[in-house]
mmCIF file of C-alpha atoms and ligand atoms in Angstrom:
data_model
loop_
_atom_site.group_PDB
_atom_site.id
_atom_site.type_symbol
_atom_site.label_atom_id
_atom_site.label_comp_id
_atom_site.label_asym_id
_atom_site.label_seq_id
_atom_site.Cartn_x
_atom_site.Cartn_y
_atom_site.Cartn_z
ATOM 1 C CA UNK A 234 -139.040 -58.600 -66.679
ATOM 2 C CA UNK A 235 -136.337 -56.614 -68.041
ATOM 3 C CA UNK A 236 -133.332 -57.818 -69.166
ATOM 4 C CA UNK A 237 -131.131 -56.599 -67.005
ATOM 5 C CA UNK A 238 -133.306 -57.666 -64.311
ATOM 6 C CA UNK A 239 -133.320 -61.260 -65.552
ATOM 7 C CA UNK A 240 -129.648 -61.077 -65.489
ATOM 8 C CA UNK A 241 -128.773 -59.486 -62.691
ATOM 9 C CA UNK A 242 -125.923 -60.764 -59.933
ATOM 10 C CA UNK A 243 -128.463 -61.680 -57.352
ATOM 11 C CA UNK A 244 -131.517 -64.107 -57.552
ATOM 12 C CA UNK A 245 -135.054 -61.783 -57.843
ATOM 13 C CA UNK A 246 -138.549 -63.377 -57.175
ATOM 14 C CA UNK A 247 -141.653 -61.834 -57.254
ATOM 15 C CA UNK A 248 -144.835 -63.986 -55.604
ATOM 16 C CA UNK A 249 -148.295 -62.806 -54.634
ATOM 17 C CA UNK A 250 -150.131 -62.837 -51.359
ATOM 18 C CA UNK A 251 -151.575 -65.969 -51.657
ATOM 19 C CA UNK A 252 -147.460 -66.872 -51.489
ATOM 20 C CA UNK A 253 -147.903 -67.676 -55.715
ATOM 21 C CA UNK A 254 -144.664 -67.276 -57.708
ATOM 22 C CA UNK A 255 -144.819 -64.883 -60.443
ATOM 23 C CA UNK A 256 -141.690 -63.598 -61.784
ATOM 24 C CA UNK A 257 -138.325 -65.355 -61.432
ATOM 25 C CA UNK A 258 -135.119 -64.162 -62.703
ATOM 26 C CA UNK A 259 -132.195 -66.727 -64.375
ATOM 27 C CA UNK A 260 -129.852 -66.233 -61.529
ATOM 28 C CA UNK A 261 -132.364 -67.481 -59.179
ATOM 29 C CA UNK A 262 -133.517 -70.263 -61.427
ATOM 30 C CA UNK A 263 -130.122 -71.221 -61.686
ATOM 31 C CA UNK A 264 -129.507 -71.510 -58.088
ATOM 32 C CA UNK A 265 -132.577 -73.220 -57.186
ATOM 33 C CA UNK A 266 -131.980 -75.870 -60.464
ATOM 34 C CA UNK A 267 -135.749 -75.066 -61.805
ATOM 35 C CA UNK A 268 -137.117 -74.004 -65.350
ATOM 36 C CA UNK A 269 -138.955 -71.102 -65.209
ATOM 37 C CA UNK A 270 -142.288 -72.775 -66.328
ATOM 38 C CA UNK A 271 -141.860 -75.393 -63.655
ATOM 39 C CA UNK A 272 -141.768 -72.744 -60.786
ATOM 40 C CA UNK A 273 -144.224 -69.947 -62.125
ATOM 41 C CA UNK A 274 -147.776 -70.299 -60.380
ATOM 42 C CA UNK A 275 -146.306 -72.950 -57.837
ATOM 43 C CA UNK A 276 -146.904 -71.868 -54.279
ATOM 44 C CA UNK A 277 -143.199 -69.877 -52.994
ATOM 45 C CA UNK A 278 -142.797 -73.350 -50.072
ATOM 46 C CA UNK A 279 -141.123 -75.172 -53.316
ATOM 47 C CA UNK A 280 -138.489 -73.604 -53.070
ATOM 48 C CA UNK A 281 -138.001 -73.151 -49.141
ATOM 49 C CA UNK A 282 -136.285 -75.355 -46.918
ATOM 50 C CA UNK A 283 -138.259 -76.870 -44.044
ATOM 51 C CA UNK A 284 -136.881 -74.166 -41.450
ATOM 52 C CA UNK A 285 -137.447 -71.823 -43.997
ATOM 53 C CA UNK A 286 -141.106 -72.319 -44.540
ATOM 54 C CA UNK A 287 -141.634 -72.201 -40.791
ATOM 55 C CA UNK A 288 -139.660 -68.669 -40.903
ATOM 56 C CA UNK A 289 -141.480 -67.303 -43.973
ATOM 57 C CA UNK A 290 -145.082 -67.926 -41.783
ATOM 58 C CA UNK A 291 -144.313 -66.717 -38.680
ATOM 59 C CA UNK A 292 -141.977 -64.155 -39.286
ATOM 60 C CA UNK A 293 -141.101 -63.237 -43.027
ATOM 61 C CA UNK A 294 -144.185 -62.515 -44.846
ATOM 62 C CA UNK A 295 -146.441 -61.096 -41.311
ATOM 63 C CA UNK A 296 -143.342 -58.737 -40.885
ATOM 64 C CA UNK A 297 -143.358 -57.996 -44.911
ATOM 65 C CA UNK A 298 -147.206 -57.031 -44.410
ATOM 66 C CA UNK A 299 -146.843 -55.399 -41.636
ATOM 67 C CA UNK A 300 -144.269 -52.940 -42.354
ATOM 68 C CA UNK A 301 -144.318 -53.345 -46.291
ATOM 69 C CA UNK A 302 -140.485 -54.152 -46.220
ATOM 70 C CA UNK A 303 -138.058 -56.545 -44.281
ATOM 71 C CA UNK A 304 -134.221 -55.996 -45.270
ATOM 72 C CA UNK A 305 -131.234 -58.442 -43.982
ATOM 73 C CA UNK A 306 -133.216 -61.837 -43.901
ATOM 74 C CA UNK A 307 -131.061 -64.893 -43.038
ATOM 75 C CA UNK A 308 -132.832 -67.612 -44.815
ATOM 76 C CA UNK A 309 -132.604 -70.770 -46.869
ATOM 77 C CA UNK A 310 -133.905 -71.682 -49.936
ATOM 78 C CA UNK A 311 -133.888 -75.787 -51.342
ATOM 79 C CA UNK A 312 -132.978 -76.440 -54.399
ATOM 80 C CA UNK A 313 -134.972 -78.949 -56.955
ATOM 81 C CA UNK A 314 -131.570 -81.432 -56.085
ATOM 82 C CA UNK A 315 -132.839 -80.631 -52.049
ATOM 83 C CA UNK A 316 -129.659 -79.326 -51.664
ATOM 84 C CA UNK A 317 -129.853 -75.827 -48.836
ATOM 85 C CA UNK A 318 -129.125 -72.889 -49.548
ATOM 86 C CA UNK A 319 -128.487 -70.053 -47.465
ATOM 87 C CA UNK A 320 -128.892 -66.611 -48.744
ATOM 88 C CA UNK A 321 -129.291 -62.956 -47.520
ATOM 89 C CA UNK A 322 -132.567 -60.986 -48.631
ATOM 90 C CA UNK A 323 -134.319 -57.836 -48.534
ATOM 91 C CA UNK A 324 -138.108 -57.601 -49.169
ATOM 92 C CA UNK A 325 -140.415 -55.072 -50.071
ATOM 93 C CA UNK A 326 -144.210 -55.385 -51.097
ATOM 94 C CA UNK A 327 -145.552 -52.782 -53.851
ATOM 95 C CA UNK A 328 -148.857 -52.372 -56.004
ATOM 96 C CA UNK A 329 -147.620 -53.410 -59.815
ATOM 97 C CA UNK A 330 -150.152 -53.346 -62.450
ATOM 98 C CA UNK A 331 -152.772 -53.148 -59.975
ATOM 99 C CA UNK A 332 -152.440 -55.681 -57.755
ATOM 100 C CA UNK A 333 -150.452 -56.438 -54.641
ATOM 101 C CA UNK A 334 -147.043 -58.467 -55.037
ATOM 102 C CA UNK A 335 -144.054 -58.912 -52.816
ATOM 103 C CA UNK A 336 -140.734 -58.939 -54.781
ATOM 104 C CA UNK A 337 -137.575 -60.281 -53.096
ATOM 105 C CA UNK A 338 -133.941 -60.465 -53.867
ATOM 106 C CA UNK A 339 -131.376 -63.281 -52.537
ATOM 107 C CA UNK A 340 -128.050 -63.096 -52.228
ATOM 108 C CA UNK A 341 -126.436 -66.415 -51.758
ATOM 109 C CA UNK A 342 -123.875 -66.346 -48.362
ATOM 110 C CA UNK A 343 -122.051 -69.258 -48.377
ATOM 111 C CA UNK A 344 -118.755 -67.363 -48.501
ATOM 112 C CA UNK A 345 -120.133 -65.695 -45.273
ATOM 113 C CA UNK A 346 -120.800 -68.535 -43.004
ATOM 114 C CA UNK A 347 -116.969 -70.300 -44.047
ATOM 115 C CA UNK A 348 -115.613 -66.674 -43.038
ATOM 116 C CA UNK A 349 -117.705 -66.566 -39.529
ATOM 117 C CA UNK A 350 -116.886 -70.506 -38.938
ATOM 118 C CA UNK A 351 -112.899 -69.207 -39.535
ATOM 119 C CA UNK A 352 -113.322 -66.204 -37.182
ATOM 120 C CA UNK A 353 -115.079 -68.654 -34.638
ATOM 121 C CA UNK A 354 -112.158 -71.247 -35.086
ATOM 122 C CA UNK A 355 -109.557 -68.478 -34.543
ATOM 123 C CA UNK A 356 -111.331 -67.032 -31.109
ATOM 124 C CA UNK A 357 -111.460 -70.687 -29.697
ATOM 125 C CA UNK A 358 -107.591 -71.059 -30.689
ATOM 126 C CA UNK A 359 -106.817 -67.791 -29.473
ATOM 127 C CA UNK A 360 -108.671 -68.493 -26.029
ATOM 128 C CA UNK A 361 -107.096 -72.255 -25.621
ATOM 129 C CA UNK A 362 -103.855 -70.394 -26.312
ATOM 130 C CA UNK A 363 -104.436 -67.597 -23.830
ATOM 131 C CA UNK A 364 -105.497 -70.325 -21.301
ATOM 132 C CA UNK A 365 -102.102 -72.262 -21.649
ATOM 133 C CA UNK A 366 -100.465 -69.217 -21.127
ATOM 134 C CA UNK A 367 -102.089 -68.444 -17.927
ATOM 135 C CA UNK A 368 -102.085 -72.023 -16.760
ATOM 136 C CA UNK A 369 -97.575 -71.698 -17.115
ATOM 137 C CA UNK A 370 -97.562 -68.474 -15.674
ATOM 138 C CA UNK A 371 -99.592 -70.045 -12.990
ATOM 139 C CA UNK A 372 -97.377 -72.909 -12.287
ATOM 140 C CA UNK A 373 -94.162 -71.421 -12.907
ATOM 141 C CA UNK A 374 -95.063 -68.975 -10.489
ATOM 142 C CA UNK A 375 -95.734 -71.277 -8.015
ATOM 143 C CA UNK A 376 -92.295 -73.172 -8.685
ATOM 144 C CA UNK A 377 -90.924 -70.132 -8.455
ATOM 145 C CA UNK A 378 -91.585 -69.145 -5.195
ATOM 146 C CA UNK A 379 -90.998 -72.636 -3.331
ATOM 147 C CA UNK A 380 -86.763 -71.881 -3.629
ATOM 148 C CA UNK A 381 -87.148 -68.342 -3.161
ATOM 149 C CA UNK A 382 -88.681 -68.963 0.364
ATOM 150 C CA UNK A 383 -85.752 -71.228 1.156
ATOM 151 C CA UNK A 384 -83.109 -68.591 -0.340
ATOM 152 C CA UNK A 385 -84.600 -66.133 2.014
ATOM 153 C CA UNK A 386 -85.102 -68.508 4.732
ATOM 154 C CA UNK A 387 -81.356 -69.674 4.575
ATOM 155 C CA UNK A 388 -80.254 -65.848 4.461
ATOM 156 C CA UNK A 389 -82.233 -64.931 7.612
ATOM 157 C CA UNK A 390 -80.534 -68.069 9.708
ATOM 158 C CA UNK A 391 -77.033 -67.015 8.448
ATOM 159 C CA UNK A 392 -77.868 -63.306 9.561
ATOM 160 C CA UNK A 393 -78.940 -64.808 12.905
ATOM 161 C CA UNK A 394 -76.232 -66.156 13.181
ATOM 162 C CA UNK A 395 -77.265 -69.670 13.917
ATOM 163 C CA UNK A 396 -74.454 -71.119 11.967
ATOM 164 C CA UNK A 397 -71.726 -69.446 13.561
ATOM 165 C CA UNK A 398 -70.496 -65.775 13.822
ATOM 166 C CA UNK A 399 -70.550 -63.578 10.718
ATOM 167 C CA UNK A 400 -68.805 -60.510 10.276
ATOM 168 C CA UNK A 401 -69.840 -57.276 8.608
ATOM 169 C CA UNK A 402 -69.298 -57.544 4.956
ATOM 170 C CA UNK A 403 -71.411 -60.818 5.647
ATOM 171 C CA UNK A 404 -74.118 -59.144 6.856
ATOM 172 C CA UNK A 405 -74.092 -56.832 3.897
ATOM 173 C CA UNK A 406 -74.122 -59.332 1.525
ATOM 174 C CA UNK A 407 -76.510 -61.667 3.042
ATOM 175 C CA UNK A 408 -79.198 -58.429 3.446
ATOM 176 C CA UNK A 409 -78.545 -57.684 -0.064
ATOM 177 C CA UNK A 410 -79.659 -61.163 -0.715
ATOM 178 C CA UNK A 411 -82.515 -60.713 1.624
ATOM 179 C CA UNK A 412 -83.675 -57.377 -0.543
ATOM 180 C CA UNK A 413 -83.152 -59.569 -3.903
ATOM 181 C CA UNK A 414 -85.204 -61.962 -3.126
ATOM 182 C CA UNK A 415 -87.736 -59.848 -1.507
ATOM 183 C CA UNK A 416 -87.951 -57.768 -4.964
ATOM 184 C CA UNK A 417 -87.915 -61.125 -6.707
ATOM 185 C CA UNK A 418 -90.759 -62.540 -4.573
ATOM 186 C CA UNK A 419 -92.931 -58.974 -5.414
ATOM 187 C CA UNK A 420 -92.452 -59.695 -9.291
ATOM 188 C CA UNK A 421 -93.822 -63.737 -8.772
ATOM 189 C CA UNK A 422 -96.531 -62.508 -6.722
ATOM 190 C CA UNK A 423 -97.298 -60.022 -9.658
ATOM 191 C CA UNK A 424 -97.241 -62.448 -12.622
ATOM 192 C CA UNK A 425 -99.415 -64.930 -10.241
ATOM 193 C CA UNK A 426 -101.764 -62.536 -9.379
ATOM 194 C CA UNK A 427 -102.031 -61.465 -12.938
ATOM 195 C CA UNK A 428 -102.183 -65.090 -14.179
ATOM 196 C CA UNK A 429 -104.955 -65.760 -11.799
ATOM 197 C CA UNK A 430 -107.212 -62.410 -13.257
ATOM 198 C CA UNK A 431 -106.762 -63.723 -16.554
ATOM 199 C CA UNK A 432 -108.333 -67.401 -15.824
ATOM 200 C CA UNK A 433 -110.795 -65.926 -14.238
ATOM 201 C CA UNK A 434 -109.759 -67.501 -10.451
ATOM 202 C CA UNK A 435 -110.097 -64.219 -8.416
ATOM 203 C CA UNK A 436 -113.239 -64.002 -5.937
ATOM 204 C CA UNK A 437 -113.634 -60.820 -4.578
ATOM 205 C CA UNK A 438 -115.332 -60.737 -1.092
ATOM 206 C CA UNK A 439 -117.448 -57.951 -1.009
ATOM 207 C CA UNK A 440 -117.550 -56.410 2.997
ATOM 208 C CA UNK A 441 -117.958 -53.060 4.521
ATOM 209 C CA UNK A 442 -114.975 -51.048 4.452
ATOM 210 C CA UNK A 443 -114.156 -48.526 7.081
ATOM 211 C CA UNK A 444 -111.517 -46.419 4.637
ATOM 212 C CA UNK A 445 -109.724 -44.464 7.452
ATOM 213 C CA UNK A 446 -108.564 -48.121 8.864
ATOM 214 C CA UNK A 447 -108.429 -49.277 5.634
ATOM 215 C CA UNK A 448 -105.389 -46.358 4.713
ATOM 216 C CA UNK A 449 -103.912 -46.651 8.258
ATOM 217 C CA UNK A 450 -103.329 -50.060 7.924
ATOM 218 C CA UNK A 451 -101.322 -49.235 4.046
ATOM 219 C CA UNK A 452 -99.945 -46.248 6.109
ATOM 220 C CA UNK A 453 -97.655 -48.410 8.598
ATOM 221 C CA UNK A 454 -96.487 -50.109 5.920
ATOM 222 C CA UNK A 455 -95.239 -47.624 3.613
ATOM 223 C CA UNK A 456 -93.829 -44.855 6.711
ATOM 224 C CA UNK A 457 -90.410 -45.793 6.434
ATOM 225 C CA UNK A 458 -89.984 -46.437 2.858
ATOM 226 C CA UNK A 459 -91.627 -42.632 2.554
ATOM 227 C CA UNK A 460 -89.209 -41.743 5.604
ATOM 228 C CA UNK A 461 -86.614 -43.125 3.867
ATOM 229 C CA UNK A 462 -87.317 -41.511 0.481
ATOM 230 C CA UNK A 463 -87.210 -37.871 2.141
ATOM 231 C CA UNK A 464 -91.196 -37.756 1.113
ATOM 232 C CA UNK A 465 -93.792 -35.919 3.264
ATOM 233 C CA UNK A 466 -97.099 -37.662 3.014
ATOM 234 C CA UNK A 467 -100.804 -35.974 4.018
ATOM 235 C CA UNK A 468 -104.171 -37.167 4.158
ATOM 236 C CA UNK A 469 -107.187 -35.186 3.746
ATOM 237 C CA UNK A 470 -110.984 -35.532 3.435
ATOM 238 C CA UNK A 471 -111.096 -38.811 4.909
ATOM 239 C CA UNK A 472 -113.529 -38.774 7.583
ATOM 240 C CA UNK A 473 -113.900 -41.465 10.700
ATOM 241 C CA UNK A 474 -117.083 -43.142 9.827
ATOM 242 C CA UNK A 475 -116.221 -43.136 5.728
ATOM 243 C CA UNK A 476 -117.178 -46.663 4.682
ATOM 244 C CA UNK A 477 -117.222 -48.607 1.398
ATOM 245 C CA UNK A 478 -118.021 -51.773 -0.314
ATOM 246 C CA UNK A 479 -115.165 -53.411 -1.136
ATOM 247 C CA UNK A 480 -112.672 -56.632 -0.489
ATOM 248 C CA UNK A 481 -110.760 -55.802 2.314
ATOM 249 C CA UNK A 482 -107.851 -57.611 1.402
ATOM 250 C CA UNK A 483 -107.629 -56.714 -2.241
ATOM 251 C CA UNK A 484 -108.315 -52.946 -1.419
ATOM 252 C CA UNK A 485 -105.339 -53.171 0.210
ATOM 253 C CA UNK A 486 -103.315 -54.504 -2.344
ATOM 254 C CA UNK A 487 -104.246 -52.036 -4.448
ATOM 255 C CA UNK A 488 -103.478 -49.348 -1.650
ATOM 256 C CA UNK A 489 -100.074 -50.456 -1.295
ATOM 257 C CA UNK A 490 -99.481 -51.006 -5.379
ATOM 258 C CA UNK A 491 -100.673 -47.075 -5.916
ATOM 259 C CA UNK A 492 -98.838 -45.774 -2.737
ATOM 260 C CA UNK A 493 -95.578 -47.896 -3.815
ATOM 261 C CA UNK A 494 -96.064 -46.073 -7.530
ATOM 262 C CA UNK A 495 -96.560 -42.931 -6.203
ATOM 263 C CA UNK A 496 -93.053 -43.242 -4.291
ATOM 264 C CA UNK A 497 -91.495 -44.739 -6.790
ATOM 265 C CA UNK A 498 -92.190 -42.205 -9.593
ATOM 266 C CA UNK A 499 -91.684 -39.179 -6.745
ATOM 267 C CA UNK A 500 -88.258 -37.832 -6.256
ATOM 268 C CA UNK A 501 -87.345 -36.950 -2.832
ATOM 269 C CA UNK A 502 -88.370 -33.611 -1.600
ATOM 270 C CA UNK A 503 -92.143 -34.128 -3.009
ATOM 271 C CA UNK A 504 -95.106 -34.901 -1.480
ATOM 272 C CA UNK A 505 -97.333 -37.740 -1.528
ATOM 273 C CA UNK A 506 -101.478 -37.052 -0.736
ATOM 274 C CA UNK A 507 -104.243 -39.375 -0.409
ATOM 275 C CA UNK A 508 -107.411 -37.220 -0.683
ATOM 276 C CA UNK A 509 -111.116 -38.885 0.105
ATOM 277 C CA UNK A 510 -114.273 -37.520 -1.557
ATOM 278 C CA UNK A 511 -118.129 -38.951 -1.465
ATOM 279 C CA UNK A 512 -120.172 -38.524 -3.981
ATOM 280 C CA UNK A 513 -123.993 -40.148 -3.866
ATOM 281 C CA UNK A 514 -123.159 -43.412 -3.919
ATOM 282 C CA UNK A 515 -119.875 -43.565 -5.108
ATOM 283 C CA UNK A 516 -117.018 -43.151 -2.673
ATOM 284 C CA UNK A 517 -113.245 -41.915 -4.031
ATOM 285 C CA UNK A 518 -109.864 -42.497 -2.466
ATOM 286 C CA UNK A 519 -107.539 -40.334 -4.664
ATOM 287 C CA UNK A 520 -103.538 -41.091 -4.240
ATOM 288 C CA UNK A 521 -101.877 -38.126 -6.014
ATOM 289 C CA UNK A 522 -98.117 -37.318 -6.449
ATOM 290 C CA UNK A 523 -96.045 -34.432 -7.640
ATOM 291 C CA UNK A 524 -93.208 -36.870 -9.016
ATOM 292 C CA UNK A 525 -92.755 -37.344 -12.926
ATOM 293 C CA UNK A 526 -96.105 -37.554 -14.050
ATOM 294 C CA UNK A 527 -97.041 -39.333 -17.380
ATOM 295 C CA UNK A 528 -96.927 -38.129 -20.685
ATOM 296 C CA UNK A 529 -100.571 -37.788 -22.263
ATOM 297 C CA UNK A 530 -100.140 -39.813 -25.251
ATOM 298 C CA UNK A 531 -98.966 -42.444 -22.651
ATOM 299 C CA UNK A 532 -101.599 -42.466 -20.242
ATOM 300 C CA UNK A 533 -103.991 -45.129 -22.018
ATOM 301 C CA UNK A 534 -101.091 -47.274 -22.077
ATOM 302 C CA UNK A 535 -100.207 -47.662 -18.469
ATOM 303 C CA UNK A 536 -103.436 -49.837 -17.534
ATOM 304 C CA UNK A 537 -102.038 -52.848 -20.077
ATOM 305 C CA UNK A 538 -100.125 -55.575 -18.640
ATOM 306 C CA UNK A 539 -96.104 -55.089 -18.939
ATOM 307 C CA UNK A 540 -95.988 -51.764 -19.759
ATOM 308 C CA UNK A 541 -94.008 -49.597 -18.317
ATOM 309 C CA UNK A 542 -93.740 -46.172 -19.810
ATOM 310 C CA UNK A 543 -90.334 -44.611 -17.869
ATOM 311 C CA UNK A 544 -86.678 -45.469 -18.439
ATOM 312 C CA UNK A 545 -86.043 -48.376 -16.420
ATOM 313 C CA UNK A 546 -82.824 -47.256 -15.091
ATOM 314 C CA UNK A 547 -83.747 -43.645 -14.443
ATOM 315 C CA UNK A 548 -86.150 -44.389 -12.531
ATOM 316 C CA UNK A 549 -86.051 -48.138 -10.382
ATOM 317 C CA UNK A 550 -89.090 -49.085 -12.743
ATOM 318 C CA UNK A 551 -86.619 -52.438 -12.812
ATOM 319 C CA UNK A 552 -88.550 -53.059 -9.484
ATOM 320 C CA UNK A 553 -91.506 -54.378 -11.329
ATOM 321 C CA UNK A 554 -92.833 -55.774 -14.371
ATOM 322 C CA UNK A 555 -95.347 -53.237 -15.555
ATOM 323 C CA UNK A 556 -98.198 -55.482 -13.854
ATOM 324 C CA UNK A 557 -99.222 -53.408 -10.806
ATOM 325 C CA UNK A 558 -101.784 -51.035 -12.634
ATOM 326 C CA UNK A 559 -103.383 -54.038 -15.058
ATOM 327 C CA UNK A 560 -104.196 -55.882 -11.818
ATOM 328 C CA UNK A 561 -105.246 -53.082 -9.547
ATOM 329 C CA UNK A 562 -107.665 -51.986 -12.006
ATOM 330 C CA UNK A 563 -109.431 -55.588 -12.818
ATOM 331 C CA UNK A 564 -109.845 -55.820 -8.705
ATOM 332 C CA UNK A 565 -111.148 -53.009 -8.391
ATOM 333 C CA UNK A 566 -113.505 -53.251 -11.704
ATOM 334 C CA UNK A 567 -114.261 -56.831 -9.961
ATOM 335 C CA UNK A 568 -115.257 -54.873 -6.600
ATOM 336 C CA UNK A 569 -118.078 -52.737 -8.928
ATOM 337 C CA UNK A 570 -115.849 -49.679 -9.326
ATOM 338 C CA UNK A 571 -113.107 -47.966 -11.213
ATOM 339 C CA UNK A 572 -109.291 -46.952 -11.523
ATOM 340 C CA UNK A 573 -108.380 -44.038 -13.074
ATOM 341 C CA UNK A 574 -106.022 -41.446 -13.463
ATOM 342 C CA UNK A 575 -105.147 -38.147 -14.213
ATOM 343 C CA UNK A 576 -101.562 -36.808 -14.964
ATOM 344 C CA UNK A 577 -98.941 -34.225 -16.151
ATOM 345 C CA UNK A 578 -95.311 -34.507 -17.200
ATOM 346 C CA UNK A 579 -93.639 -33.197 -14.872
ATOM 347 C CA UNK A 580 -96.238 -32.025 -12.245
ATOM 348 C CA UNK A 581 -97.185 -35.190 -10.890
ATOM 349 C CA UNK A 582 -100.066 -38.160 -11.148
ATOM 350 C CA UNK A 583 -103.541 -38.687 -9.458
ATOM 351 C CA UNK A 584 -104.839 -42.291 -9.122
ATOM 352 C CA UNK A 585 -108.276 -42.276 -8.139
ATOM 353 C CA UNK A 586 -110.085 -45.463 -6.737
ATOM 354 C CA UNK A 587 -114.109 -44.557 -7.564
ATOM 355 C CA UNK A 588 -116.435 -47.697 -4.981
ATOM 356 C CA UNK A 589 -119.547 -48.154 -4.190
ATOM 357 C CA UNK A 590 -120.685 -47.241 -0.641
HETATM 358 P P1 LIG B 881 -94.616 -51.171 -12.411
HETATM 359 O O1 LIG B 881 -94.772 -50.245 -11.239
HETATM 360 O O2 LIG B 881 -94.305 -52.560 -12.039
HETATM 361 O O3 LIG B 881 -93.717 -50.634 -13.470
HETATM 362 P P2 LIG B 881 -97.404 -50.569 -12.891
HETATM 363 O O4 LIG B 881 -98.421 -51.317 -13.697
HETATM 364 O O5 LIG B 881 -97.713 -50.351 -11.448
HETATM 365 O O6 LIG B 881 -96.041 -51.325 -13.096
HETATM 366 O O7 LIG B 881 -97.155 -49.174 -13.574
HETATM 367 C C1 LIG B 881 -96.973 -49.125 -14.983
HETATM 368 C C2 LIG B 881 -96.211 -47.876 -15.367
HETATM 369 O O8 LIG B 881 -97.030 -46.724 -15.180
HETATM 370 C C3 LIG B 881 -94.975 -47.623 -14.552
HETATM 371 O O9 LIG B 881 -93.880 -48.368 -15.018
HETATM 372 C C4 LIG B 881 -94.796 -46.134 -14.764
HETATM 373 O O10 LIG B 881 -94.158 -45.895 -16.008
HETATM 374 C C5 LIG B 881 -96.225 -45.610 -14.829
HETATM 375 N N1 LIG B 881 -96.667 -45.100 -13.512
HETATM 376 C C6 LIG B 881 -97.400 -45.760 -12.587
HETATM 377 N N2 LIG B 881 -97.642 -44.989 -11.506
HETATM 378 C C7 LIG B 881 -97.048 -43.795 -11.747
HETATM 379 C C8 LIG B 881 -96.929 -42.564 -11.001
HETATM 380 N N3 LIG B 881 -97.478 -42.392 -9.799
HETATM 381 N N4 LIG B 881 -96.218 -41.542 -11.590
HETATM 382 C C9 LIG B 881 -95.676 -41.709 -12.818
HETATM 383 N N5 LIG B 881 -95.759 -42.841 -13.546
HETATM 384 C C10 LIG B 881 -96.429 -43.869 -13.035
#
């Protein structure tokens, strides 16, 4: 053995089929706490560990045959002390001075397994963090929406009138109230919604969709907001029988999230379209505006919780949190499809909802 060889950063062995040791260099000798006249001619199992003599015979040295190499072994070695210890090798089997011998090198990786037990102990901390989070968000949403019930509840008897007579400035104040806390009540159910994706507590209900029902039933509730709004809405491509697989319930919600975007981002005058298109088993409900659109470097952004890529004030983006999208997209993902989007600044935005049929 060469010197450099014998010196080299990484223990070397070389051992013959009959699993004899040959050759060992001083780094392995070192490691392993053996002189080299103690190890040379002793069978290679002296210096395994018991796991690792099972794994050189019924994986190691057939695969080394086999395929004359074996590179990226995890295995350990014992030491003369019978201390482990775990190491890294490649393999590779060669004729040398006419015969057949299979030399090895180790690298020891006890730095490796402290850095993967660090990374493992930072993912649980991460995820018992991320489950606290979600657990708050859970239950302040919950306490949040006990007293906004009553707020709203207590506005609506005033406005009746049940407490007396109440005269026009009254009124105005007591509806503004009412639209307050309805807005408020919209941002709860967001963050609880959101809160319950993240922990993992949403069931989807997977049923038979008819989608022409499915939009009417968004339809009546958006007409007046669109009325309001000066927006012309159209429908195409949808025909009668057009079914999917989906959760009724949550395909609704994320009806009403897209259609309320697609208002919201739309100034009055433009047009909002929901287009329908079947493809072999995939079925897409498209909800397209000609408002703002988003800018392109923006785009991946708009799918992460709390963003919100317009100027609040410009454009009543104060009217949620940026958590519409995030959920819309894990319902549908949980219903087996997809949310996407195209869009152009300025030209408008196409939402498409891709489900199985
Ligand atoms: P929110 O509506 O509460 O702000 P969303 O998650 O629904 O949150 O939307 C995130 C952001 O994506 C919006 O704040 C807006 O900047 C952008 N966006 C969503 N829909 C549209 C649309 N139809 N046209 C333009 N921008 C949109």
């Amino acid at each position: 053995m060469d010197d450099i060889l014998r010196t080299a950063p990484a223990g070397f062995l070389s051992f013959s089929d009959d699993g004899s040791i040959l050759l060992a260099n001083d780094r392995l000798l070192e490691r392993v706490g053996y002189a080299r006249e103690e190890l040379t001619g002793r069978h290679l199992e002296t210096i395994l560990s018991s796991g690792g003599r099972i794994f050189y015979h019924t994986h190691f040295f057939p695969l080394l045959k086999m395929q004359g190499r074996v590179d990226e072994i995890y295995f350990s070695l014992k030491s003369k002390a019978g201390e482990e210890i775990p190491v890294l090798m490649n393999g590779i089997r060669l004729e040398r001075d006419g015969r057949t011998v299979n030399d090895c090198v180790f690298m020891r990786i006890q730095q490796r397994h402290r850095y993967e037990d660090e990374i493992l102990r930072a993912r649980k901390t991460a995820e018992a963090a991320n489950a606290a989070k979600s657990r708050f968000l859970s239950m302040m949403s919950h306490d949040l929406r006990t007293p906004l019930t009553a707020i709203s509840g207590f506005a609506d008897v005033l406005l009746m009138g049940m407490q007396g007579p109440i005269n026009e400035a009254q009124r105005q104040d007591l509806l503004d109230i009412k639209k307050a806390s309805k807005q408020m009540m919209t941002l709860i159910n967001d963050i609880l919604g959101f809160a319950q994706l993240q922990a993992g507590r949403v069931e989807v209900k997977i049923d038979p969709v008819v989608v022409p029902e499915a939009l009417a039933r968004a339809e009546s509730l958006m007409r007046l907001q669109l009325v309001e709004k000066g927006l012309t809405y159209e429908r195409h491509d949808c025909e009668t029988e057009a079914t999917v697989m989906a959760d009724p319930e949550r395909l609704q919600q994320v009806l009403l999230n897209l259609l309320t975007n697609a208002m919201k981002f739309t100034p009055p005058g433009g047009t909002v379209t929901i287009r329908c298109n079947r493809e072999p088993g995939r079925f897409f409900i498209r909800v397209a505006d000609n408002g703002i659109g988003i800018a392109a470097d923006r785009i991946p952004e708009i799918f992460d919780p709390f963003v919100q890529v317009h100027d609040a004030t410009a454009h009543a983006t104060g009217s949620g949190v940026g958590l519409g999208l995030s959920i819309s997209r894990d319902l549908v993902r949980a219903m087996g499809g997809d949310l996407t989007v195209t869009s152009q600044i300025g030209k408008g935005s196409v939402f498409s909802i891709e489900l199985p049929t």
